[in-house]
XYZ file of N, CA and C in Angstrom:
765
model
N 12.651 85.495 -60.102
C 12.430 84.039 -60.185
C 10.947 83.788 -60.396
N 10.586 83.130 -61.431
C 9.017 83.040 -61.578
C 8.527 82.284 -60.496
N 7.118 82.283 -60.260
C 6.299 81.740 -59.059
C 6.103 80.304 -59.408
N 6.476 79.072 -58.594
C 5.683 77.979 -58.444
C 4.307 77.819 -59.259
N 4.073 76.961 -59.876
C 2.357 76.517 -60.689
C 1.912 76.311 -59.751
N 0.426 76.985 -59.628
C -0.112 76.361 -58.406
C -0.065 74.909 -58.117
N -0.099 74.355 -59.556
C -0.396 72.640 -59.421
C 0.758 72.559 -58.430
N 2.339 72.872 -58.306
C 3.009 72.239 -57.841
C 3.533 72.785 -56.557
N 2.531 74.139 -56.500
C 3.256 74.313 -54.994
C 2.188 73.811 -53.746
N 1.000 73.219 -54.342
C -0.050 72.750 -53.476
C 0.931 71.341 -52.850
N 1.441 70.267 -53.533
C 2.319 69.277 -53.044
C 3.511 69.450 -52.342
N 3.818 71.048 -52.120
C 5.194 70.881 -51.702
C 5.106 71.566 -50.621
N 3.562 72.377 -50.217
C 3.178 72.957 -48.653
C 3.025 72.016 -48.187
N 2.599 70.897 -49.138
C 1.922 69.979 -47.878
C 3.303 68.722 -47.433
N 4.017 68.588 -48.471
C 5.200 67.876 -47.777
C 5.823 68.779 -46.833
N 6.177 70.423 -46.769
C 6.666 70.947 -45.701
C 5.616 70.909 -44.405
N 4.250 71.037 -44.463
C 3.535 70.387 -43.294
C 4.040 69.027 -42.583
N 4.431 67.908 -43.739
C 4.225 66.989 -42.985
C 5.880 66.809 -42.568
N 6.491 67.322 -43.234
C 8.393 67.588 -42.468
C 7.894 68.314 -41.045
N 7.382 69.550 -41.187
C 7.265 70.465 -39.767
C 6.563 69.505 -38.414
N 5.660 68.439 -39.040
C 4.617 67.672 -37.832
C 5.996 66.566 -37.638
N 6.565 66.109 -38.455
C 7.676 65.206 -38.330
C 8.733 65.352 -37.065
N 9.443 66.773 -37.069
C 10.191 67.306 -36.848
C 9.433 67.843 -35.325
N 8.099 68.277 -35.255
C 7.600 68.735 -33.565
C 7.670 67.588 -32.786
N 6.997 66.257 -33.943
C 6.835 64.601 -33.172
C 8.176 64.294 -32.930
N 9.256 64.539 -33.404
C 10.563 63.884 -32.722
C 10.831 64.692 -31.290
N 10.435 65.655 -31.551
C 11.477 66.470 -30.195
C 10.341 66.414 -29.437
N 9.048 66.001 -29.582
C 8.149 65.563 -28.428
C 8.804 64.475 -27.891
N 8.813 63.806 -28.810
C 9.542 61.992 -28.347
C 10.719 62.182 -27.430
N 11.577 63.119 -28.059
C 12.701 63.215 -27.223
C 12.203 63.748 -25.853
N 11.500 64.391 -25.211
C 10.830 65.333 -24.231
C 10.256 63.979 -23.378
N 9.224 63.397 -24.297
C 8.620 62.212 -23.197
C 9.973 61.081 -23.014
N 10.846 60.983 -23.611
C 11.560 60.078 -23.428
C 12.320 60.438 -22.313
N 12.414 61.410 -22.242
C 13.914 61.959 -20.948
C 12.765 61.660 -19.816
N 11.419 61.961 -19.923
C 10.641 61.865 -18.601
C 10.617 61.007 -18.168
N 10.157 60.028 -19.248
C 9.938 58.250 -19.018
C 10.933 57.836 -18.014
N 12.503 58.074 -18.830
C 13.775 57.351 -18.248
C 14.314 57.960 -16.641
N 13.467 59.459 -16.475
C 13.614 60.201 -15.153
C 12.547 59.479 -14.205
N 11.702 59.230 -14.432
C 10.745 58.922 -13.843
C 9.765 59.066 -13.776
N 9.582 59.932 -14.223
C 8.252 61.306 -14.790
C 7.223 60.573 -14.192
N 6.770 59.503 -14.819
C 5.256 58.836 -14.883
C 5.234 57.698 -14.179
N 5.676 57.561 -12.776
C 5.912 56.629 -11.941
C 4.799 55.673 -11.873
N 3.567 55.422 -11.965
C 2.766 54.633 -12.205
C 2.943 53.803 -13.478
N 3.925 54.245 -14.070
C 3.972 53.394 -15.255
C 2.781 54.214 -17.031
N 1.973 54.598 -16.625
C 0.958 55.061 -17.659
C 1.317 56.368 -17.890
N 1.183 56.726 -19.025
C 1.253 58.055 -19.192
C -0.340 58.857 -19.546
N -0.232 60.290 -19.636
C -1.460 60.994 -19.626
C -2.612 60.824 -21.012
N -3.352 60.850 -20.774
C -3.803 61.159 -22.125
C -3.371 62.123 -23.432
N -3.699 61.451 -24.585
C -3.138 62.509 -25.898
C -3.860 63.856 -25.527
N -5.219 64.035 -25.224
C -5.019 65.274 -25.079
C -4.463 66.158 -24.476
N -4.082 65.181 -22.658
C -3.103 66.066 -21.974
C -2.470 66.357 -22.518
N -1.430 65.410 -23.065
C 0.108 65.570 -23.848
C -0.003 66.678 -24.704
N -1.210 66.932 -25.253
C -1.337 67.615 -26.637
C -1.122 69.334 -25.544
N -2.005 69.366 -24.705
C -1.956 70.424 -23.846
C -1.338 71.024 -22.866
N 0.031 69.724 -22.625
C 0.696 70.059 -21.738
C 1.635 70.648 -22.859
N 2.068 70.064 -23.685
C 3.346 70.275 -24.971
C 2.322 71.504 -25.977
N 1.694 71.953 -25.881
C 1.040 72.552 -26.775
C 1.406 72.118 -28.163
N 0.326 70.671 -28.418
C 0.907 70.245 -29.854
C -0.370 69.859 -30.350
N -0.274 69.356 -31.335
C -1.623 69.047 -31.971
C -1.620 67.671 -31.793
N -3.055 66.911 -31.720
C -3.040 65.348 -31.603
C -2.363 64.896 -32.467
N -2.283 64.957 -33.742
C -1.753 64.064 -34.583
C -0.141 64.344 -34.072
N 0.384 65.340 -33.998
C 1.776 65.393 -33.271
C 1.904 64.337 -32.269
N 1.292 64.520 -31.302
C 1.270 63.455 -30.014
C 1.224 62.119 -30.607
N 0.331 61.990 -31.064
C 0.239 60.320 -32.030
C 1.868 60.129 -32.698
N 2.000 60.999 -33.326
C 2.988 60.657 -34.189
C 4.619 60.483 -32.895
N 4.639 61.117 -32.144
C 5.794 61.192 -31.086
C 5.667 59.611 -30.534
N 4.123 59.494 -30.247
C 3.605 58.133 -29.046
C 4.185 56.723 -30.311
N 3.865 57.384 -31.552
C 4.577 55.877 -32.432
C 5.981 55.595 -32.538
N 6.519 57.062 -32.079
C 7.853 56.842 -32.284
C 8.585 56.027 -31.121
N 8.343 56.270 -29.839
C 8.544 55.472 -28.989
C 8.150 54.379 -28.850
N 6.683 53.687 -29.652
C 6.335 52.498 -29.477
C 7.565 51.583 -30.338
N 7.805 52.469 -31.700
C 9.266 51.387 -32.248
C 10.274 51.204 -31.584
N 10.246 51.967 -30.685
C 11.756 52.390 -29.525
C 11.487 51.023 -28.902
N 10.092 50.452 -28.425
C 9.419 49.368 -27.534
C 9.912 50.239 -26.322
N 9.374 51.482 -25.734
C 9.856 52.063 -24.933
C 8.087 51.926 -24.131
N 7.359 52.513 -25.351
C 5.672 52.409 -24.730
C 5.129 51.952 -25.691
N 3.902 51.172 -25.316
C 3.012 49.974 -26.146
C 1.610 50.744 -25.581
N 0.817 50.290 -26.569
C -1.019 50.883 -26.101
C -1.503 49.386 -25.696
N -2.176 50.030 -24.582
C -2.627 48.608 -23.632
C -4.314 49.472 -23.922
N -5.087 48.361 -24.207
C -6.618 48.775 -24.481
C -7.066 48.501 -22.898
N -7.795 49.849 -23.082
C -8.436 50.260 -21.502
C -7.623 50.687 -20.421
N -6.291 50.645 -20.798
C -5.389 51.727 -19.967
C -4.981 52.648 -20.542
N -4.214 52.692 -21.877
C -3.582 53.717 -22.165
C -2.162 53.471 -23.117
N -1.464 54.187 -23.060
C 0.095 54.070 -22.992
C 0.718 54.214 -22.069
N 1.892 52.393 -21.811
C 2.119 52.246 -20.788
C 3.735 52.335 -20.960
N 4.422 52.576 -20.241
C 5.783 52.317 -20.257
C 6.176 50.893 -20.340
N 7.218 50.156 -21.322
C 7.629 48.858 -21.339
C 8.647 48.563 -20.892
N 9.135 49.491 -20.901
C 10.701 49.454 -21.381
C 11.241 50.306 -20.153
N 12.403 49.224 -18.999
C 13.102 50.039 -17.897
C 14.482 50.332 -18.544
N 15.386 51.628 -18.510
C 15.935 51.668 -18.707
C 16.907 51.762 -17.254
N 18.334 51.232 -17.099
C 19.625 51.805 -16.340
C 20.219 52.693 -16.107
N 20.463 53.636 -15.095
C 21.328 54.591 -15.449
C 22.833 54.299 -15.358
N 23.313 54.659 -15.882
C 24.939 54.179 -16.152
C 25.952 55.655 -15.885
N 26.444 55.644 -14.630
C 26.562 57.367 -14.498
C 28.457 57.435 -15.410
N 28.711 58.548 -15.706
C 29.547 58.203 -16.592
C 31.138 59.486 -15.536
N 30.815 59.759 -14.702
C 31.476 60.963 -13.378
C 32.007 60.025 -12.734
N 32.208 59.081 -12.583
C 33.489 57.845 -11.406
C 33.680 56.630 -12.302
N 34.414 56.388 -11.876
C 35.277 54.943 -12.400
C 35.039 53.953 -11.422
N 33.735 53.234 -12.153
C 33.135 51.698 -11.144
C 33.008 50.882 -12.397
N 32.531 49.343 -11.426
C 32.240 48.720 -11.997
C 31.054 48.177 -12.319
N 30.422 47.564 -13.011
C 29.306 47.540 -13.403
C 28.624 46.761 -11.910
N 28.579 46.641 -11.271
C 27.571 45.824 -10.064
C 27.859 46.967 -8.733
N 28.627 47.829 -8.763
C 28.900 49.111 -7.972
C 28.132 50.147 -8.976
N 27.980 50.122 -9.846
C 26.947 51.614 -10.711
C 25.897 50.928 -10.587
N 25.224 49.210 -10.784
C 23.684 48.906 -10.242
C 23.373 48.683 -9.488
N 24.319 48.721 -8.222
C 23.903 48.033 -7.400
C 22.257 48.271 -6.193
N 21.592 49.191 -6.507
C 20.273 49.869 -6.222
C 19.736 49.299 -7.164
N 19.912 48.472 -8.583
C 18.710 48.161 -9.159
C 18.895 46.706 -9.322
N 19.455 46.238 -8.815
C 19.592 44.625 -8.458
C 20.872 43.986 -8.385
N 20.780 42.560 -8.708
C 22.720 42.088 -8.818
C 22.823 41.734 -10.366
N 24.219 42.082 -10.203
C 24.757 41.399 -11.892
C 25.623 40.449 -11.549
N 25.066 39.179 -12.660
C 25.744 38.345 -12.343
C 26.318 38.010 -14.060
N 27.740 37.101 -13.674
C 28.438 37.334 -15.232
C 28.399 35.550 -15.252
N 28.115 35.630 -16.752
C 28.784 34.518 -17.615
C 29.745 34.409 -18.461
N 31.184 33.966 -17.632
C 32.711 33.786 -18.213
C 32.473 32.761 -19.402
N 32.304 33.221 -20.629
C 32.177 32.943 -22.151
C 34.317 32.467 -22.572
N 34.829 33.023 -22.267
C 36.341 33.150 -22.364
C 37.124 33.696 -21.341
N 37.724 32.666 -20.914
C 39.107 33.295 -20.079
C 40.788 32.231 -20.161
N 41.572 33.062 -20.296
C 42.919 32.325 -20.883
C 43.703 33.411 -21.900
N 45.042 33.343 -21.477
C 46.444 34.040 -22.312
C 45.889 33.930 -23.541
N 46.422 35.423 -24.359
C 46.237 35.161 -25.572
C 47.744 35.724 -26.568
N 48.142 35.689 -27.047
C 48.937 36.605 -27.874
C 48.336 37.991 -28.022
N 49.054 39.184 -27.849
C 48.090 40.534 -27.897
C 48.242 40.996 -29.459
N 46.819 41.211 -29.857
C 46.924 41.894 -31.141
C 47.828 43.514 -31.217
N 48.403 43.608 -32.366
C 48.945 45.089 -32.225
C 48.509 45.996 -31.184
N 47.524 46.266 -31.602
C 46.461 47.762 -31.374
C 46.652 47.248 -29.619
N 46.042 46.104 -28.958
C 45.892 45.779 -27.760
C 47.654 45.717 -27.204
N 48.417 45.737 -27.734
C 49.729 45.663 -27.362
C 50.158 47.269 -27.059
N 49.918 47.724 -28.298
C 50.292 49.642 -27.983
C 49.586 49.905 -26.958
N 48.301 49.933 -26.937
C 47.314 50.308 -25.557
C 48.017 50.457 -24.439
N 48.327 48.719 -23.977
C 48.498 48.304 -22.669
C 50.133 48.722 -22.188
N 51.159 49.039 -23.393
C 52.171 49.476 -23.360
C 52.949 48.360 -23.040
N 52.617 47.162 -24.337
C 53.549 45.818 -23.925
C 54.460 45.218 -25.540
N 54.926 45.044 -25.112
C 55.955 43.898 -26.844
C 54.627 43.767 -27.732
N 55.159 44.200 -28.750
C 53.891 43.038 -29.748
C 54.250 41.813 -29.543
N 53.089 41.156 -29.753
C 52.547 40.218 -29.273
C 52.838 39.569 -28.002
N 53.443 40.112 -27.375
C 53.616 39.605 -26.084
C 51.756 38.680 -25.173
N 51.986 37.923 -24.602
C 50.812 37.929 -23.516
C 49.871 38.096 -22.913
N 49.110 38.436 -23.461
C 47.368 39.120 -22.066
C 46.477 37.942 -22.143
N 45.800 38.387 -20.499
C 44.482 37.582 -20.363
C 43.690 38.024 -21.069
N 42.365 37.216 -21.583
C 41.960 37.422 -22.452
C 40.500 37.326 -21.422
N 39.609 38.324 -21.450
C 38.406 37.709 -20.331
C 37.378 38.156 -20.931
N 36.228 37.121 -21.659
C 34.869 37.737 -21.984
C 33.784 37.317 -21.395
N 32.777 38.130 -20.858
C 31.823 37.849 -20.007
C 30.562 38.661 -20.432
N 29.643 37.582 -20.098
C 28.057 38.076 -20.875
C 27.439 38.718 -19.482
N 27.420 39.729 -18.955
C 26.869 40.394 -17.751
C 25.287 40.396 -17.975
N 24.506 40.448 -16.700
C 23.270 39.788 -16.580
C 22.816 41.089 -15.681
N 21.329 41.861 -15.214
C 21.071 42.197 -14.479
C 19.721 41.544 -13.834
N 19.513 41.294 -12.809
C 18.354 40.506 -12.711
C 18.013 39.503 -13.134
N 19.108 38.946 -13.749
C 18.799 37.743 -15.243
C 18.873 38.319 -16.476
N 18.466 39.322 -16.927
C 18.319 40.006 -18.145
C 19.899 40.458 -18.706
N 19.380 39.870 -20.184
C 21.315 39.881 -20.671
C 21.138 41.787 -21.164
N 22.974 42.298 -20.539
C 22.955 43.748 -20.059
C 23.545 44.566 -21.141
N 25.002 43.512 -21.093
C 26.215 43.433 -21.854
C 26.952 42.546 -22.002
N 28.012 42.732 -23.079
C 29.141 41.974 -23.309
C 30.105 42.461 -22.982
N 31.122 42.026 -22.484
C 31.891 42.799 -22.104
C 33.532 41.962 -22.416
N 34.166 42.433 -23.215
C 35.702 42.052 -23.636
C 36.568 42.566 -22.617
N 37.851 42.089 -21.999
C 38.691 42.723 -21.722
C 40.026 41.882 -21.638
N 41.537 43.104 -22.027
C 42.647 42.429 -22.054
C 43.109 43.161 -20.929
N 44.242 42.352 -20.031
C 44.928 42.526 -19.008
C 46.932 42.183 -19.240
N 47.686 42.921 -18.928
C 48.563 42.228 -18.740
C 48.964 40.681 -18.012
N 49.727 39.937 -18.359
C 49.643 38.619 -17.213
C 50.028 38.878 -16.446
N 50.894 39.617 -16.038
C 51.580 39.773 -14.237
C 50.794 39.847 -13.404
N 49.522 40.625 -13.696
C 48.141 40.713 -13.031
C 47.177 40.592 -13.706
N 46.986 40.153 -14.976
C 45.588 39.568 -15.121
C 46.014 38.149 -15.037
N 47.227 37.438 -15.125
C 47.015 36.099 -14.920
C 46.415 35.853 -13.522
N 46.494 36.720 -12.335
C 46.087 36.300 -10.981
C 44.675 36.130 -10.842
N 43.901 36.945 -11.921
C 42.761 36.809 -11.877
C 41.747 35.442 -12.503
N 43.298 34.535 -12.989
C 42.042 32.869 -13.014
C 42.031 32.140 -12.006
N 42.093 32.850 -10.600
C 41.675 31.711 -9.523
C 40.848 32.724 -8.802
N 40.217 33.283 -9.349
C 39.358 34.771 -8.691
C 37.678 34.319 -9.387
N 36.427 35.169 -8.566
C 35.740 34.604 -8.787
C 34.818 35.444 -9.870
N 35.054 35.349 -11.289
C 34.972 36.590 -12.142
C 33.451 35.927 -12.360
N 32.492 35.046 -11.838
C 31.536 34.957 -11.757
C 30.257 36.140 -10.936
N 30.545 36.536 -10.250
C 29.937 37.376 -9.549
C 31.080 38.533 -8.632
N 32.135 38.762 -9.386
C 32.804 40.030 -8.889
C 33.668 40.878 -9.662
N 33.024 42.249 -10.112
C 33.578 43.349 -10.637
C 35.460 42.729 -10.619
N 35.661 43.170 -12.472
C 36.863 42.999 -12.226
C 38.081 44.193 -11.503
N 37.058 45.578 -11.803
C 37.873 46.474 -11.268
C 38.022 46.308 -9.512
N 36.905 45.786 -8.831
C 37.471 45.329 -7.002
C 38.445 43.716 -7.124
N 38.681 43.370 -7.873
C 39.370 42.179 -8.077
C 40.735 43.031 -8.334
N 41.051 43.667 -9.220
C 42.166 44.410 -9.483
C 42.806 44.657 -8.261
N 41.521 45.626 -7.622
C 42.243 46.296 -6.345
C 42.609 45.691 -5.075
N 41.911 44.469 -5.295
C 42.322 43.337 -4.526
C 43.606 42.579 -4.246
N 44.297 42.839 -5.780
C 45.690 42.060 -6.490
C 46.329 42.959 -6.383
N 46.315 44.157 -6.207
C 47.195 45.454 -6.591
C 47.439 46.065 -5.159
N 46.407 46.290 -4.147
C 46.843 46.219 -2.713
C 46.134 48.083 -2.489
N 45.440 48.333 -4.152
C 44.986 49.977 -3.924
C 43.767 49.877 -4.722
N 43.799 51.370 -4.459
C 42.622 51.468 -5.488
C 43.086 51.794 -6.657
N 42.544 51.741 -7.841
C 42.638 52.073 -9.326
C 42.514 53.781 -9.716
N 43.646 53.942 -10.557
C 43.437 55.693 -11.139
C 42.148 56.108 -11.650
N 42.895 55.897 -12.898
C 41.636 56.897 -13.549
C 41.386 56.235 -15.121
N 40.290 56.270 -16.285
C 40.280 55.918 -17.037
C 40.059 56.253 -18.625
N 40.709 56.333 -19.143
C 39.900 56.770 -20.678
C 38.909 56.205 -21.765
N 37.754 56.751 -21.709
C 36.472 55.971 -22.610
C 36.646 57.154 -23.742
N 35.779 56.271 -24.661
C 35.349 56.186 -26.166
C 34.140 55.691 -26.378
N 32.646 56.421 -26.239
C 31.710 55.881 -26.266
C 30.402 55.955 -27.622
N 30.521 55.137 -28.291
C 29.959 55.398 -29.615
C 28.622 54.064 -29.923
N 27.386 54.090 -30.819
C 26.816 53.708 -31.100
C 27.362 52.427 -32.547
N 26.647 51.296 -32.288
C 27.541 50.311 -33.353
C 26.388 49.111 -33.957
N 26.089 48.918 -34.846
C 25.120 48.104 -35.245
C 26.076 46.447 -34.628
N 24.746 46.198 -33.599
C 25.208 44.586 -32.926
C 25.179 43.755 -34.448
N 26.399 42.960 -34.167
C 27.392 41.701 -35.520
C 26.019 40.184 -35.011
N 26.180 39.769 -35.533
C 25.628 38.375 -35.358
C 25.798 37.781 -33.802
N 26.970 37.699 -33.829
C 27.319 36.570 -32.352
C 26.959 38.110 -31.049
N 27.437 39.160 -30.984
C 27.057 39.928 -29.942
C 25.868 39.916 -30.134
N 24.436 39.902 -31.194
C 23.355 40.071 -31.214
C 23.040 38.781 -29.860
N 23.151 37.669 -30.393
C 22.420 36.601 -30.381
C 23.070 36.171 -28.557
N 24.526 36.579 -28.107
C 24.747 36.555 -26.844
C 23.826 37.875 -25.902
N 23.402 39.102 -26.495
C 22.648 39.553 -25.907
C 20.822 39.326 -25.974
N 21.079 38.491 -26.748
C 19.155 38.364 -27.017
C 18.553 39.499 -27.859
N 19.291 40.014 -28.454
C 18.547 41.386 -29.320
C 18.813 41.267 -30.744
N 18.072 41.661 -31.173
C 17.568 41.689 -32.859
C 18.818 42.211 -33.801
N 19.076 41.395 -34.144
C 20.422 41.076 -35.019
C 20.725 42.288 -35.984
N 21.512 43.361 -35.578
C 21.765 44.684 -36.675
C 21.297 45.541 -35.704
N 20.830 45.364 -34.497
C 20.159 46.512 -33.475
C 21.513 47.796 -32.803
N 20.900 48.348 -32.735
C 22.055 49.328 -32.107
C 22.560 49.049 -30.217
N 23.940 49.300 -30.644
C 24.313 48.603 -29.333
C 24.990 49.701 -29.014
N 24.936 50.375 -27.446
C 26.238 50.841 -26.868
C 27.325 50.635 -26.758
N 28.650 50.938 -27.554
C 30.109 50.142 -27.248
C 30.901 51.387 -26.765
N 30.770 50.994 -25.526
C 31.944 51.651 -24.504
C 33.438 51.304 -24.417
N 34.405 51.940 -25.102
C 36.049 51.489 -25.022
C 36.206 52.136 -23.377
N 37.123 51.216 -22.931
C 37.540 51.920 -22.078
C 39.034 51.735 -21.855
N 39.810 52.541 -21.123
C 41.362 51.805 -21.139
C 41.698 52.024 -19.460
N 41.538 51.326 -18.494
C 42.074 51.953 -17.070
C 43.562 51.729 -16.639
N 43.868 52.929 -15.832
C 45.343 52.964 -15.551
C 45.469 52.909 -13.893
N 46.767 52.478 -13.379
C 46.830 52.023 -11.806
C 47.313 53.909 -11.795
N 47.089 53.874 -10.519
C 47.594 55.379 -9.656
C 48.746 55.710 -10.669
N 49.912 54.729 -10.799
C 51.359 55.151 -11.073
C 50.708 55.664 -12.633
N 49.979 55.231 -13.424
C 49.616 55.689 -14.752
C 49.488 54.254 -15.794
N 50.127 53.677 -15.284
C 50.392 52.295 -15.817
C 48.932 51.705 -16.653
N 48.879 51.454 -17.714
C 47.575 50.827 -18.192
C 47.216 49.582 -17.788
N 46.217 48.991 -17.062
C 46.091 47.816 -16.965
C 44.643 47.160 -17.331
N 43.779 47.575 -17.906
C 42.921 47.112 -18.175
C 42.183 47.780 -19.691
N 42.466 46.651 -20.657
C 41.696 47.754 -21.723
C 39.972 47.117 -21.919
N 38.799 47.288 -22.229
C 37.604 46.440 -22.117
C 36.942 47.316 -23.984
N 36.191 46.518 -24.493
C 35.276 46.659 -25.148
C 34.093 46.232 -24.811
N 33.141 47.055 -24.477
C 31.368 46.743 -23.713
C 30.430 47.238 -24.457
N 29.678 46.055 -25.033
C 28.775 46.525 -25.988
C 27.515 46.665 -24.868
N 26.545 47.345 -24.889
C 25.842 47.055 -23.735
C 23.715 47.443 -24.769
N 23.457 46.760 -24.335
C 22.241 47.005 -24.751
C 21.602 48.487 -24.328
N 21.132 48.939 -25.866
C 21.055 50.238 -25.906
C 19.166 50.180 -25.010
N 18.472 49.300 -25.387
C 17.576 49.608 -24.802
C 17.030 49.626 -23.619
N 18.469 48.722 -22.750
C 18.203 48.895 -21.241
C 19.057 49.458 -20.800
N 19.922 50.443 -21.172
C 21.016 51.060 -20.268
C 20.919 52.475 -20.875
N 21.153 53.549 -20.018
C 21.338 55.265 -20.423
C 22.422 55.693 -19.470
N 23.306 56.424 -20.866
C 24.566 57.006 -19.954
C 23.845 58.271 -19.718
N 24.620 58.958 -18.247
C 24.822 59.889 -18.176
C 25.738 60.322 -17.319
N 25.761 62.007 -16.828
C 27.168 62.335 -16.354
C 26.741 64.402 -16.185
N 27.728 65.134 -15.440
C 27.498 66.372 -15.206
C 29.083 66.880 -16.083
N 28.758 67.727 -16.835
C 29.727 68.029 -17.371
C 29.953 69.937 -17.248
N 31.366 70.195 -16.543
C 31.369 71.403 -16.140
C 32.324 72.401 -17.049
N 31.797 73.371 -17.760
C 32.534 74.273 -18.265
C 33.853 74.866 -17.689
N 35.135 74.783 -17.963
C 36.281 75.718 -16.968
C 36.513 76.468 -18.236
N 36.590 77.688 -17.280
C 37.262 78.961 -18.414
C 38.601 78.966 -18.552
């Protein structure tokens, strides 16, 4: 195979330089990001570029280039005469038990909901197979804009059968998890549940009910919960703001 012209392999070391600095600055980003969201830098500030450069053994312009990537995140901003500061709190959202959202925060404040929709609806197909009811038969229909601290969290959809989600319009879905409301109506506790958790560019109306930039990436958590007997009774769609909430969870290998 003949050799590259010099003319043209001088442009194409240097685009693989700047792929290779590309590629160290992301997985730096990823590195300070897990710290940030752990706690790493509890004062809020992080170290200097040269630390960073010396703790990560990277080159400044690497560090720069990682520190911009998170500033688009709005994760860290440069504050003149401090540094780079952390902006951005994220949630942990543990993904190992079946709670409800004000039982998984309840250490980082209260959530309080705004009932946007509640009332019978006809069930669409898909929500009819789910719940294991007639097409079109019946469900409550319940949407609520969840708040933490004030700060909008999520949206949160959910269909119920009526036998027991109708009990839940004299319940106070203002400030109480619908899954302890369930267990309230049901006389137990709740089984177990199946999620589907995928990334989704926020639509117009979920943008603008969460306060975030219209096309932004949103967390949408499916979930479907079933009573002890197996029975489905709750299906939810939860878009949840990606920049204040982080799933996680311990996941164990069986042979």
């Amino acid at each position: 195979m003949p050799a590259e012209p010099a003319s043209a392999a001088l442009p194409l070391a240097a685009a693989r330089r700047r792929r290779l600095r590309a590629d160290r600055a992301r997985q730096l980003a990823d590195l300070l990001r897990h710290q940030i969201l752990a706690g790493g830098f509890p004062d809020g500030v992080l170290p200097l570029e040269d630390a960073l450069a010396a703790d990560f053994r990277a080159s400044r312009n690497t560090v720069r280039q990682a520190l911009d990537l998170l500033r688009g995140e709005q994760i860290v901003a440069r504050q003149p005469g401090v540094g780079t500061v952390v902006v951005c709190e994220k949630f942990p959202h543990g993904l190992e038990r079946l709670q409800g959202l004000a039982e998984t925060l309840h250490e980082h404040g209260r959530v309080t909901n705004e009932v946007r929709t509640v009332g019978p609806v006809a069930a669409p197909g898909p929500v009819a197979h789910r719940l294991g009811l007639p097409e079109h038969a019946d469900v409550l229909c319940v949407e609520r804009l969840r708040r933490l601290n004030g700060l909008p969290l999520s949206l949160d959809l959910s269909y119920l059968p009526m036998d027991i989600g109708g009990e839940l319009l004299g319940c106070d879905l203002e400030n109480t998890d619908v899954f302890r409301l369930l267990e309230q109506l049901t006389g137990g506790p709740l089984g177990h549940a199946e999620i589907t958790l995928e990334a989704v560019n926020a639509d117009a109306h979920s943008a603008a009910v969460l306060q975030a930039p219209r096309g932004a990436a949103v967390l949408m958590l499916e979930r479907l919960t079933h009573l002890p007997d197996g029975r489905p009774v709750d299906l939810e769609f939860i878009r949840f703001r990606g920049d204040r909430i982080t799933m996680s969870g311990v996941l164990r290998r069986s042979l």
